[in-house]
Amino acid sequence: MANVDREYQGLAFDYVRSPDQDARVAVRHPVVVVGAGPVGLTAAIDLARRGVPVVVLDDDHKLSVGSRAICFAKRTLEIWDRLDCGDQMVEKGVSWNVGRVFFQDERVYSFDLLPDSGHRRPAFINLQQYYCEGYLHERTAVLPAVDLRWRNRVTGVTPDAEGVTLAIDTPDGPYALRADHVIACDGSRSAVRSLMGLESKGRVFRDRFLIADVRMKADFPAERWFWFDPPFHPNQSVLLHRQPDNVWRIDFQLGWDADPDLERQPERVRPRIRALLGEDAEFEFEWISVYTFACLRMERFRHGRVIFAGDSAHGVSPFGARGANSGVQDADNLAWKLALVLAGKAPDRLLDTYGTEREYAADENILNSTRATDFITPKSDESRVFRDAVLRLAKDHPFARRLVNSGRLSTPATLHGSALNTPDAEAFGGAMVPGSPMTDAPGTMRGHPAWLLSCTGDVFTAILFAGDRGFDEATIAAIRALGTDGIPVKVLIVTAAGATVPSVDGIDYFADDDGAVAARLDARPGTCYLLRPDQHVCARWRTFDADRVRAAVARATCND
Amino acid sequence: MAILNIEPNIAQPDDFYEALIDMHRDLDAEQSRMANAHLILLLANHVGDEAVLREAMQRARALVPTSSDVSTRPA
Ligand SMILES: Cc1cc2nc3c(=O)[nH]c(=O)nc-3n(C[C@H](O)[C@H](O)[C@H](O)COP(=O)(O)OP(=O)(O)OC[C@H]3O[C@@H](n4cnc5c(N)ncnc54)[C@H](O)[C@@H]3O)c2cc1C
C-alpha cells in the first residue's frame, strides 16, 4: 500500500459512544487492552488476527505527541511483517545499519549492525513514533475484531476470581466493563499498575538530555552518529539520527545540573545546533524536550488476569532503543499464548511463562541500558578516566572498540533456559539455539523470491531439511497429520539449491538457493527445527519424528 | 583460585620497573592517570582470560588500605 502522507502528528480520532455504555450490567469481553501505544496496538492486532475479539481503551484521542521513539529494530519489523504492517513502516522509515563514533574532534570507528546480507529487513529503521502508531492504527481499523475506544480512561481495576471489572471515564461519563483478561499497555506511568497498588522499581540516572527534532536539508548519511566530548559540545555527548521528512533527531547530553525549563527554550537550543551544523545552518524546530531516564521494572509482569506489557512493565534509557522494541516483543510473546488459553487449548499456566520469559528479557535490556548509560555518563572521576582511555585507544586498537559503549542497540533476547524449550539432545553449531528468535534467509517459494521468516510464524512451524530425494510416503503422511492436530504444526520443507525434490500437493517448499538457511541453522538433510508461533526456536533434531514434534509442542504450550 | 601468576615472570625486573617509572616522566598527575588507564586496558586485553583479570582486580583492590588503616598509621 502506498503511503498517503497524512499529517499523522495532528490526527485526532473521534470519541464514539459504545453500546456497552448503555448496558445495565457491565458487558463482558475476553480481552481488554488498556493503552493504544505501539505495544497495545501490536497486541490487539496479533490477538485479532487469531480471532480473539479485543477492546482497546485509550484515554487520549491522538497518536504519540512529538516524536518519542524513532529507532525500530529488525526484530520489531519482523514482528510487524508477521502482522502485515511491516512494509508501510519500512517504506516510510529511514533504513540504517551503520553507527559511527567520534571522540573530541576525531572519528574513532564505525560499526555495522548487520554485516551479512540475506535478510529482508535492515538492522534498524528510523521512523517517528506517530507514524508507527498511525500505521498500526490503520491496521487495527481493517480488523473487525478490534474495538478501539478513544477517550476512554481507565479509573478503576477490580480483579476477582472470575474476571476483572474496569471502571472507565468518558466524555459521556463513566461506565464499567468486565474482562476475562486485561493487558495493561498504559505506559510508564501506568494507571492500572498504580490502581492495583503495584510499582515499577529501579535506578534513575542523574543526567539530563535535550532532545531536539529539527527539520532541515542536510546531507549526513543514514547512519547513527555519536560524539563523545565533541568540540561543539564539550564534556558531554551528542547523538544524531536521520528521520523521514527531512527531520533530524539531535540529542544533547546536558548533565544533572541543567535547568530543564530553561534548556528547552528555542533561543537556548538554537546556538547548540548551530555549533554542530555551522553558523549559517537553517532549520526549524519540530519538537524540543528535556528528559531524565530510568531503568525500572515490575517485579512480576503477570498478576492473575492482569498482564503488564511495554513501558508499564519495564523502562530503559533510550540509548540502545530498547523501549518500544522490547514492548513489541512482549506483545509478540503474549498474543499466541493468550489465544491458546482462551481457546481452551493450553492451561492458564502458559501465561506465567509470558512473565518469566519477558522478565528475563527485561533484565537483559536493563543490563545493557545501564551499562551504556554508565559509559555515557561516568559516575566517578576514575570511571571517566577509563572511559576516555577506551575512546583514545579505540582509533588504532581494535580491541578497545568493543569496549566503547554508546548504546548496545536492541537485539531480541534469546530465551535461554525457558521451560518451553526442549533442550538439545544432539550436537548443533551456530546461533539458533532453543529460545532464539529465528534468523532470516533468502530463498524461493512457489517460484517467487521469498524470505524464510515470512514463511513461518503465527502457528507452530517445523522447518524440515530435505535430502536430494525428498521424503517417503510415510513421512509425508506424518507431515500432513501434524497440520490437523488440535494445535496444528505447519511444516516447511527446505530444499537445497539444485536439488530436484518431487513436490507434494499442499506442502510448502522453500528453496535454499544460496545455502544460507542450511548454513545459519547448521542443517543437514533430516534436520528439523520447531518454531513457536512467535518464531522462537523451541526444539530441534537431526531427524524428523512427528511424535517428538508433538511432545515439543506440548511442552511449549504447558500441555505436557 | 591462584590462576593469576604471582611468581616472578619478568626476566629483568629492574629494567621493567625503570621503564614503568619512565613512562610517567614529565607527566602531571592527571596525565599519569591517563597513561595508567591506557596501560591497564592494553595489558588486560593482552591477558584476555577473564578469570585471571578478575583475580588481579580483586587482589589490587584488597591491598588498598581502608580509611581506618590510613588514619591509625603513625604520622
Ligand atoms: C525521547 C525518547 C526516545 C525514545 N526512543 C526510542 C527508540 O528509539 N526506540 C524504542 O524502541 N523506544 C524508544 N523510546 C521508548 C518508547 O517511546 C516507549 O518504550 C514506548 O512508547 C512504549 O510503548 P507503550 O505502548 O508501552 O506505552 P506508551 O507509548 O506510553 O502508550 C501508553 C498509552 O496508554 C494510554 N493510557 C495511559 N493511561 C491510560 C488510562 N488510564 N486509560 C487508558 N489509556 C491510558 C496513553 O494515552 C498511551 O496512548 C523513547 C522514549 C523517549 C521518551
XYZ file of C-alpha atoms and ligand atoms in Angstrom:
688
model
C 0.000 0.000 0.000
C 1.328 3.426 -0.897
C 1.973 5.813 1.907
C -0.514 8.585 1.746
C 1.355 11.194 3.694
C -1.270 12.188 6.133
C -0.493 14.645 8.856
C -0.171 11.867 11.369
C 1.060 14.247 14.030
C -2.130 16.243 14.028
C -4.603 13.380 13.642
C -7.369 13.390 16.185
C -9.785 10.499 16.463
C -13.418 10.780 17.348
C -14.802 9.537 20.562
C -17.615 7.160 19.647
C -20.135 6.082 22.210
C -20.200 2.307 22.630
C -23.427 0.368 23.202
C -21.603 -1.065 26.239
C -22.098 2.317 27.885
C -25.874 1.819 27.819
C -25.849 -1.694 29.250
C -27.287 -2.127 32.726
C -24.782 -4.821 33.643
C -21.117 -4.438 32.721
C -20.596 -6.177 29.367
C -18.018 -8.935 29.378
C -15.133 -9.176 26.854
C -12.427 -11.830 26.629
C -9.584 -9.294 26.353
C -9.366 -5.610 27.145
C -6.134 -3.834 26.224
C -5.502 -0.604 28.117
C -3.437 1.847 26.059
C -3.184 2.361 22.294
C 0.552 2.966 22.153
C 2.817 0.785 19.987
C 2.580 -2.115 22.425
C -1.180 -2.115 22.980
C -1.868 -1.765 19.258
C 0.544 -4.582 18.386
C -1.048 -6.865 20.971
C -4.539 -6.022 19.694
C -3.606 -6.727 16.064
C -1.944 -10.026 16.939
C -4.907 -11.215 19.016
C -7.495 -10.065 16.480
C -5.721 -11.916 13.680
C -6.021 -15.017 15.853
C -9.759 -14.498 16.038
C -9.803 -13.084 19.572
C -12.085 -10.043 19.906
C -10.242 -7.198 21.630
C -11.442 -3.964 23.165
C -8.710 -1.298 23.270
C -9.180 1.652 25.624
C -7.122 4.826 25.369
C -7.513 7.938 27.450
C -6.366 10.192 24.615
C -7.574 10.651 21.044
C -4.240 11.350 19.347
C -1.130 9.480 18.266
C 2.162 9.900 20.113
C 2.727 13.582 20.739
C 6.072 14.789 19.479
C 8.473 12.157 18.362
C 9.447 9.800 21.127
C 10.747 6.504 19.792
C 12.439 6.721 16.404
C 14.639 3.612 16.127
C 12.734 0.441 15.371
C 14.798 -2.727 15.282
C 14.920 -5.560 12.789
C 13.116 -7.962 15.115
C 10.298 -5.468 15.654
C 9.939 -5.077 11.895
C 9.815 -8.853 11.545
C 7.008 -8.999 14.096
C 5.141 -6.291 12.203
C 5.776 -8.219 8.974
C 4.029 -11.170 10.551
C 1.145 -8.836 11.374
C 1.106 -7.431 7.799
C 2.180 -3.922 8.637
C 5.961 -4.044 8.246
C 6.096 -2.807 4.645
C 4.490 0.522 5.397
C 6.924 1.182 8.232
C 9.960 0.281 6.158
C 8.824 2.236 3.090
C 8.409 5.380 5.118
C 11.287 4.822 7.528
C 14.971 5.576 7.006
C 16.822 2.255 6.956
C 20.257 2.127 8.530
C 22.859 -0.388 9.652
C 25.941 1.660 10.454
C 26.847 3.590 13.582
C 29.781 5.985 13.816
C 31.546 7.078 16.966
C 33.544 10.288 17.393
C 35.727 11.359 20.273
C 36.581 15.043 20.575
C 37.492 16.099 17.048
C 38.270 12.643 15.686
C 36.290 9.914 14.018
C 37.130 6.890 16.142
C 35.427 3.983 14.433
C 32.208 2.704 12.931
C 30.224 -0.475 13.409
C 27.861 -2.362 11.142
C 24.910 -3.908 12.933
C 24.031 -6.197 10.045
C 27.268 -7.186 8.344
C 25.891 -10.188 6.460
C 23.414 -9.852 3.632
C 20.392 -12.040 3.024
C 17.932 -10.504 5.456
C 14.626 -8.973 4.461
C 14.931 -6.156 6.993
C 17.741 -3.769 7.916
C 19.178 -3.605 11.427
C 17.034 -0.533 12.081
C 14.688 1.971 10.600
C 14.175 5.438 11.965
C 10.539 6.426 11.985
C 8.675 8.926 14.118
C 6.562 7.194 16.729
C 3.407 8.919 15.430
C 3.879 7.236 12.047
C 4.462 3.889 13.698
C 1.307 4.268 15.782
C -0.595 5.668 12.803
C 0.189 2.630 10.660
C -0.643 0.240 13.489
C -3.887 2.107 13.990
C -4.726 1.779 10.296
C -4.059 -1.930 10.585
C -6.488 -2.245 13.508
C -9.107 -0.355 11.516
C -9.392 -3.196 8.996
C -9.680 -5.846 11.688
C -13.309 -6.086 12.774
C -12.244 -7.946 15.924
C -10.582 -4.756 17.256
C -12.894 -2.320 19.022
C -10.749 0.760 19.718
C -12.291 3.316 22.024
C -10.649 6.740 22.245
C -11.071 8.983 25.269
C -11.834 6.006 27.466
C -9.763 6.445 30.613
C -9.421 3.517 32.973
C -10.007 4.767 36.505
C -10.615 1.552 38.401
C -9.376 -2.036 38.235
C -11.001 -4.705 40.378
C -9.853 -8.257 39.735
C -11.734 -11.204 41.217
C -11.662 -14.954 40.669
C -13.785 -14.858 37.515
C -12.585 -11.730 35.799
C -11.656 -8.089 36.096
C -14.013 -5.138 36.419
C -12.768 -1.935 34.836
C -14.155 1.479 35.677
C -13.887 3.791 32.669
C -14.355 7.511 32.292
C -15.542 9.005 29.003
C -16.801 12.376 27.752
C -20.290 10.901 28.351
C -19.464 9.928 31.892
C -18.377 6.671 33.487
C -19.228 3.069 32.664
C -17.872 -0.358 33.560
C -16.616 -3.364 31.605
C -15.834 -6.946 32.584
C -12.826 -8.682 31.088
C -11.503 -12.221 31.254
C -8.032 -10.773 30.813
C -6.652 -7.256 30.869
C -3.427 -6.342 29.117
C -2.063 -3.185 30.690
C -0.129 -1.319 27.980
C -0.742 2.069 29.514
C 2.833 3.287 29.548
C 5.452 4.196 32.100
C 3.007 5.974 34.400
C 0.593 3.053 34.156
C -2.704 3.819 35.843
C -3.552 0.123 36.001
C -0.312 -0.512 37.880
C -0.936 2.161 40.485
C -4.640 1.323 40.805
C -3.532 -2.196 41.739
C -1.034 -0.851 44.255
C 1.921 -2.152 42.253
C 5.238 -0.496 41.464
C 7.970 -0.459 38.851
C 11.303 -0.015 40.575
C 14.909 0.600 39.672
C 17.503 3.282 39.085
C 17.058 6.849 37.941
C 20.099 8.247 36.145
C 21.306 11.601 37.344
C 21.686 13.198 33.954
C 19.532 15.236 31.607
C 19.224 15.046 27.858
C 17.946 17.680 25.481
C 16.151 16.081 22.570
C 15.503 18.290 19.579
C 13.800 17.191 16.382
C 14.636 19.697 13.684
C 13.523 19.953 10.087
C 16.328 20.863 7.697
C 18.015 19.915 4.464
C 21.267 18.209 5.355
C 23.418 15.594 3.753
C 24.544 13.483 6.668
C 24.268 9.825 5.687
C 21.603 7.500 7.077
C 23.806 6.415 9.960
C 23.774 6.774 13.715
C 26.421 9.352 14.721
C 27.533 9.573 18.298
C 30.051 12.085 19.655
C 31.794 11.852 22.983
C 33.077 15.202 24.200
C 32.962 16.981 20.820
C 34.412 20.485 20.417
C 30.915 21.840 19.714
C 29.504 20.461 22.976
C 32.463 19.908 25.313
C 32.430 17.293 28.078
C 29.075 15.881 27.024
C 27.788 13.559 24.342
C 25.697 14.225 21.240
C 23.672 11.801 19.135
C 22.380 12.430 15.611
C 19.762 10.404 13.755
C 18.041 10.950 10.461
C 14.278 10.567 10.305
C 11.830 10.722 7.394
C 10.552 14.090 6.072
C 13.971 15.797 6.490
C 13.607 15.644 10.238
C 16.714 15.056 12.311
C 16.915 13.980 15.922
C 19.710 15.654 17.845
C 20.221 14.578 21.396
C 22.492 16.673 23.638
C 23.644 15.419 26.999
C 23.314 18.304 29.477
C 24.371 16.947 32.842
C 22.354 16.758 36.028
C 22.661 20.425 36.954
C 20.973 21.713 33.805
C 17.683 23.531 34.260
C 15.134 21.673 32.114
C 12.742 24.627 31.726
C 15.496 26.922 30.601
C 17.165 24.374 28.321
C 14.070 23.680 26.288
C 13.721 27.335 25.205
C 14.297 27.530 21.428
C 16.656 30.511 21.789
C 18.768 28.340 24.058
C 18.711 25.324 21.750
C 19.433 27.201 18.520
C 23.086 28.031 19.331
C 23.728 24.429 20.371
C 22.542 23.221 16.986
C 24.439 25.953 15.139
C 27.578 24.835 16.944
C 27.076 21.388 15.441
C 25.863 22.344 11.972
C 27.570 25.673 11.342
C 26.630 29.293 11.964
C 24.510 29.672 8.841
C 22.570 26.428 9.208
C 18.854 26.798 8.550
C 16.391 24.629 10.369
C 13.010 24.656 12.055
C 12.120 23.051 15.328
C 9.662 20.182 15.256
C 9.844 19.350 18.896
C 12.087 20.061 21.888
C 12.121 18.279 25.183
C 14.402 17.595 28.157
C 14.474 14.138 29.697
C 15.952 12.161 32.527
C 15.950 8.406 32.213
C 15.494 5.463 34.488
C 15.857 1.708 34.307
C 12.887 0.167 36.068
C 10.814 -2.922 36.082
C 7.899 -4.515 37.883
C 8.830 -7.490 39.944
C 6.300 -9.627 38.076
C 4.565 -8.883 34.774
C 1.617 -11.187 35.389
C -0.821 -10.504 38.174
C -3.523 -13.107 37.649
C -5.837 -11.836 34.954
C -3.997 -8.555 34.596
C -0.882 -8.737 32.455
C 1.551 -5.878 32.013
C 3.400 -5.246 28.752
C 5.655 -2.500 27.412
C 6.587 0.599 29.406
C 4.060 -0.203 32.131
C 6.101 -3.311 32.972
C 9.632 -2.032 32.339
C 11.585 1.038 31.336
C 15.055 1.666 29.969
C 17.078 4.660 28.855
C 16.804 5.253 25.102
C 20.477 4.543 24.321
C 20.012 1.201 22.668
C 16.428 1.816 21.559
C 15.145 -0.930 23.755
C 11.877 0.633 24.964
C 9.267 0.243 22.277
C 11.271 -2.550 20.675
C 11.131 -4.715 23.765
C 7.482 -3.818 24.348
C 6.545 -5.041 20.870
C 8.325 -8.292 21.699
C 6.225 -8.534 24.865
C 3.108 -8.381 22.720
C 4.579 -10.952 20.303
C 5.252 -13.303 23.216
C 1.858 -12.859 24.849
C -0.651 -12.941 21.981
C -0.297 -16.555 20.898
C -0.240 -17.796 24.475
C -3.351 -15.868 25.453
C -5.151 -17.005 22.291
C -4.396 -20.669 23.098
C -5.515 -20.277 26.709
C -8.747 -18.531 25.662
C -9.430 -21.310 23.130
C -9.027 -23.887 25.889
C -6.028 -25.409 24.091
C -3.476 -24.603 26.764
C -3.660 -24.312 30.535
C -3.616 -20.983 32.306
C -0.046 -21.523 33.468
C 1.150 -20.904 29.910
C 0.533 -17.240 30.736
C 3.006 -17.489 33.621
C 5.696 -18.192 31.042
C 4.929 -14.832 29.438
C 6.021 -13.354 32.747
C 9.158 -15.422 33.190
C 10.311 -15.059 29.583
C 9.728 -11.336 29.323
C 11.082 -10.569 32.805
C 14.249 -12.323 31.698
C 14.300 -10.230 28.521
C 13.684 -7.048 30.526
C 16.661 -7.837 32.758
C 18.840 -8.207 29.675
C 17.594 -4.892 28.312
C 18.084 -3.142 31.634
C 21.596 -4.541 31.995
C 22.543 -3.305 28.528
C 20.916 0.035 29.039
C 22.506 0.560 32.452
C 25.972 -0.268 31.157
C 25.584 2.115 28.233
C 24.347 4.867 30.500
C 27.288 4.330 32.836
C 29.670 4.667 29.896
C 27.943 7.770 28.534
C 27.570 9.356 31.986
C 30.573 8.178 34.039
C 29.681 8.151 37.715
C 33.140 8.873 39.129
C 36.377 10.535 38.092
C 38.017 7.171 37.702
C 35.266 5.838 35.505
C 35.634 8.902 33.312
C 39.404 8.352 33.075
C 38.843 4.798 31.839
C 36.027 5.868 29.528
C 38.252 8.430 27.854
C 41.163 5.980 27.758
C 38.976 3.485 25.899
C 37.952 6.183 23.415
C 41.546 7.302 22.879
C 42.673 3.728 22.273
C 39.749 2.889 20.009
C 41.039 4.677 16.932
C 44.094 2.447 16.456
C 43.395 -0.507 18.750
C 40.594 -2.732 17.533
C 40.103 -4.367 20.934
C 39.116 -1.067 22.519
C 36.296 -0.533 20.003
C 34.459 -3.414 21.578
C 34.580 -1.585 24.900
C 33.121 1.647 23.540
C 29.506 1.722 24.618
C 27.390 4.426 23.016
C 24.359 2.174 23.437
C 24.072 -1.538 22.703
C 21.329 -1.415 20.151
C 18.266 -3.523 20.598
C 18.519 -7.162 19.700
C 15.872 -9.643 20.788
C 16.526 -11.769 23.855
C 17.359 -15.408 23.345
C 15.133 -17.196 25.841
C 17.859 -19.473 27.195
C 16.592 -21.882 29.782
C 12.895 -21.224 29.148
C 10.720 -24.084 30.403
C 9.050 -24.081 26.982
C 12.269 -25.141 25.230
C 13.087 -28.778 24.595
C 16.822 -28.976 25.304
C 19.076 -30.233 22.513
C 19.771 -33.949 22.559
C 22.083 -33.808 19.541
C 25.023 -31.622 18.643
C 24.375 -28.393 16.764
C 26.557 -25.455 15.820
C 25.527 -21.885 15.086
C 23.405 -19.339 16.843
C 19.933 -20.853 16.538
C 19.853 -22.481 19.978
C 16.481 -23.253 21.566
C 14.999 -19.958 22.733
C 16.460 -17.848 19.939
C 14.299 -15.867 17.550
C 14.675 -17.475 14.128
C 17.053 -15.763 11.753
C 16.003 -14.690 8.306
C 17.410 -16.012 4.997
C 16.560 -15.625 1.333
C 15.195 -18.307 -0.978
C 12.411 -19.186 -3.359
C 8.905 -20.328 -2.654
C 6.400 -21.380 -5.327
C 8.710 -19.921 -7.945
C 8.974 -16.487 -6.308
C 11.751 -14.907 -4.264
C 10.845 -15.331 -0.615
C 12.165 -14.829 2.921
C 12.389 -17.640 5.407
C 10.822 -15.650 8.224
C 7.866 -14.628 6.116
C 7.087 -18.329 5.620
C 6.961 -19.046 9.340
C 5.108 -17.779 12.386
C 1.519 -17.307 13.563
C 1.298 -21.064 14.158
C 3.914 -23.614 15.201
C 6.159 -24.194 12.204
C 8.562 -27.062 11.639
C 11.417 -26.270 9.275
C 12.486 -29.580 7.812
C 15.540 -30.028 5.590
C 15.097 -32.413 2.700
C 17.803 -34.572 1.209
C 18.103 -34.916 -2.550
C 15.307 -37.441 -2.800
C 12.711 -35.801 -0.611
C 10.656 -37.824 1.851
C 8.948 -41.202 1.701
C 5.184 -41.548 1.780
C 5.015 -42.359 5.470
C 6.878 -39.149 6.304
C 4.655 -37.093 4.022
C 1.611 -38.605 5.746
C 3.085 -37.733 9.152
C 3.735 -34.154 7.980
C 0.147 -33.816 6.815
C -1.173 -35.214 10.082
C 0.735 -32.584 12.083
C -1.187 -29.928 10.201
C -4.502 -31.243 11.510
C -3.572 -31.536 15.198
C -5.509 -29.569 17.815
C -2.539 -27.226 17.940
C -1.514 -27.531 14.299
C 2.072 -27.597 13.128
C 2.800 -26.245 9.671
C 5.767 -27.959 8.039
C 8.033 -26.008 5.724
C 10.345 -28.245 3.736
C 13.676 -26.663 2.835
C 15.355 -27.958 -0.278
C 18.995 -27.453 -1.196
C 19.947 -25.430 -4.266
C 19.786 -27.555 -7.390
C 18.032 -30.452 -5.674
C 15.076 -31.850 -7.581
C 12.839 -32.872 -4.755
C 9.466 -34.041 -6.043
C 6.896 -31.631 -4.638
C 3.773 -32.880 -2.976
C 0.488 -31.013 -3.081
C -0.438 -28.997 -0.043
C 3.094 -28.903 1.367
C 5.255 -25.773 1.292
C 8.738 -25.994 -0.174
C 11.347 -23.334 0.408
C 14.327 -23.493 -1.953
C 17.519 -22.587 -0.125
C 19.140 -21.112 -3.238
C 22.192 -19.628 -1.536
C 22.551 -22.305 1.112
C 22.028 -19.556 3.695
C 19.267 -21.371 5.557
C 21.329 -24.525 5.958
C 24.402 -22.541 6.971
C 22.612 -20.350 9.525
C 20.780 -23.319 11.028
C 23.724 -25.738 10.824
C 21.396 -28.086 8.989
C 21.872 -31.425 7.237
C 19.275 -33.490 5.404
C 16.726 -34.552 8.007
C 17.418 -31.689 10.406
C 14.211 -30.299 11.852
C 13.641 -27.031 13.773
C 10.402 -26.344 15.587
C 9.376 -22.685 15.878
C 6.731 -21.297 18.183
C 4.052 -19.008 16.761
C 6.318 -16.082 17.732
C 9.139 -17.555 15.606
C 11.355 -18.501 18.546
C 13.084 -21.875 18.207
C 11.715 -24.282 20.834
C 13.239 -27.594 19.709
C 15.477 -29.122 17.033
C 16.592 -32.552 15.972
C 18.813 -34.209 13.420
C 15.983 -36.430 12.203
C 12.272 -35.829 11.798
C 9.960 -37.699 14.145
C 6.348 -36.489 14.365
C 5.958 -37.793 17.910
C 8.932 -35.795 19.117
C 7.498 -32.736 17.376
C 4.193 -33.289 19.201
C 5.955 -33.706 22.522
C 7.828 -30.447 21.945
C 4.602 -28.621 21.045
C 3.040 -29.992 24.229
C 5.998 -28.741 26.209
C 5.917 -25.311 24.555
C 2.237 -24.947 25.445
C 2.406 -26.354 29.000
C 0.344 -29.336 27.831
C 2.959 -31.862 28.973
C 41.963 -19.623 42.915
C 45.540 -18.710 42.054
C 45.076 -18.731 38.319
C 46.877 -15.435 38.326
C 50.616 -15.949 38.168
C 52.110 -14.206 41.198
C 55.520 -15.842 40.914
C 58.327 -13.928 39.207
C 57.653 -13.824 35.485
C 59.654 -10.812 34.283
C 63.190 -11.641 33.242
C 64.773 -8.295 34.107
C 62.639 -6.861 36.925
C 64.785 -3.757 37.470
C 64.671 -2.877 33.795
C 60.901 -3.271 33.708
C 60.447 -1.170 36.815
C 62.619 1.573 35.478
C 60.628 1.569 32.214
C 57.374 1.766 34.127
C 58.500 4.805 36.101
C 59.965 6.261 32.942
C 56.611 6.017 31.249
C 55.407 8.713 33.642
C 58.354 11.067 33.194
C 57.244 14.695 32.728
C 53.599 13.821 33.139
C 51.462 15.613 35.690
C 49.178 13.631 37.981
C 46.234 13.790 35.584
C 48.313 12.706 32.597
C 49.838 9.863 34.594
C 46.395 8.668 35.476
C 45.529 8.571 31.792
C 48.702 6.694 30.940
C 47.948 4.155 33.666
C 44.462 3.653 32.321
C 45.803 3.057 28.802
C 48.318 0.618 30.175
C 45.760 -1.337 32.185
C 43.445 -1.645 29.197
C 46.231 -2.727 26.850
C 47.506 -5.343 29.268
C 44.038 -6.568 30.181
C 43.257 -7.219 26.546
C 46.576 -8.998 26.112
C 45.807 -11.280 29.061
C 42.261 -11.824 27.873
C 41.340 -14.532 30.366
C 38.500 -13.096 32.397
C 39.139 -15.233 35.475
C 42.738 -14.023 35.600
C 41.646 -10.421 35.189
C 39.045 -10.703 37.915
C 41.549 -12.216 40.303
C 44.030 -9.458 39.563
C 41.354 -6.816 40.151
C 40.382 -8.431 43.398
C 43.971 -8.533 44.640
C 44.559 -4.977 43.518
C 41.581 -3.781 45.456
C 42.231 -5.890 48.556
C 45.623 -4.261 49.010
C 44.147 -0.769 49.256
C 44.342 0.300 52.912
C 40.924 1.017 54.351
C 40.400 4.546 55.663
C 40.719 3.369 59.279
C 44.081 1.762 58.450
C 45.183 5.038 56.988
C 44.113 7.156 59.931
C 45.749 4.893 62.550
C 49.042 4.818 60.722
C 51.770 6.628 62.660
C 52.459 10.015 61.149
C 12.897 10.673 23.911
C 12.566 9.230 23.780
C 13.159 8.470 22.789
C 12.868 7.137 22.644
N 13.451 6.437 21.639
C 13.138 5.146 21.468
C 13.644 4.431 20.355
O 14.357 4.986 19.515
N 13.295 3.117 20.218
C 12.477 2.498 21.116
O 12.209 1.303 20.949
N 11.941 3.158 22.156
C 12.247 4.468 22.354
N 11.663 5.156 23.370
C 10.716 4.476 24.258
C 9.308 4.351 23.655
O 8.782 5.618 23.339
C 8.402 3.638 24.636
O 9.050 2.483 25.100
C 7.069 3.240 24.003
O 6.296 4.342 23.669
C 6.280 2.350 24.953
O 5.100 1.964 24.347
P 3.849 1.550 25.217
O 2.797 1.197 24.222
O 4.244 0.567 26.252
O 3.439 2.872 26.043
P 3.038 4.324 25.526
O 3.565 4.592 24.186
O 3.365 5.237 26.620
O 1.449 4.230 25.390
C 0.604 4.173 26.508
C -0.798 4.531 26.088
O -1.690 4.314 27.196
C -2.596 5.383 27.291
N -3.051 5.456 28.684
C -2.340 5.863 29.753
N -3.107 5.805 30.859
C -4.322 5.350 30.476
C -5.545 5.086 31.171
N -5.676 5.286 32.470
N -6.600 4.630 30.465
C -6.495 4.420 29.129
N -5.357 4.656 28.435
C -4.297 5.112 29.099
C -1.790 6.587 26.807
O -2.610 7.621 26.321
C -0.951 5.995 25.696
O -1.597 6.073 24.459
C 11.956 6.522 23.533
C 11.333 7.274 24.531
C 11.628 8.612 24.653
C 10.945 9.396 25.718
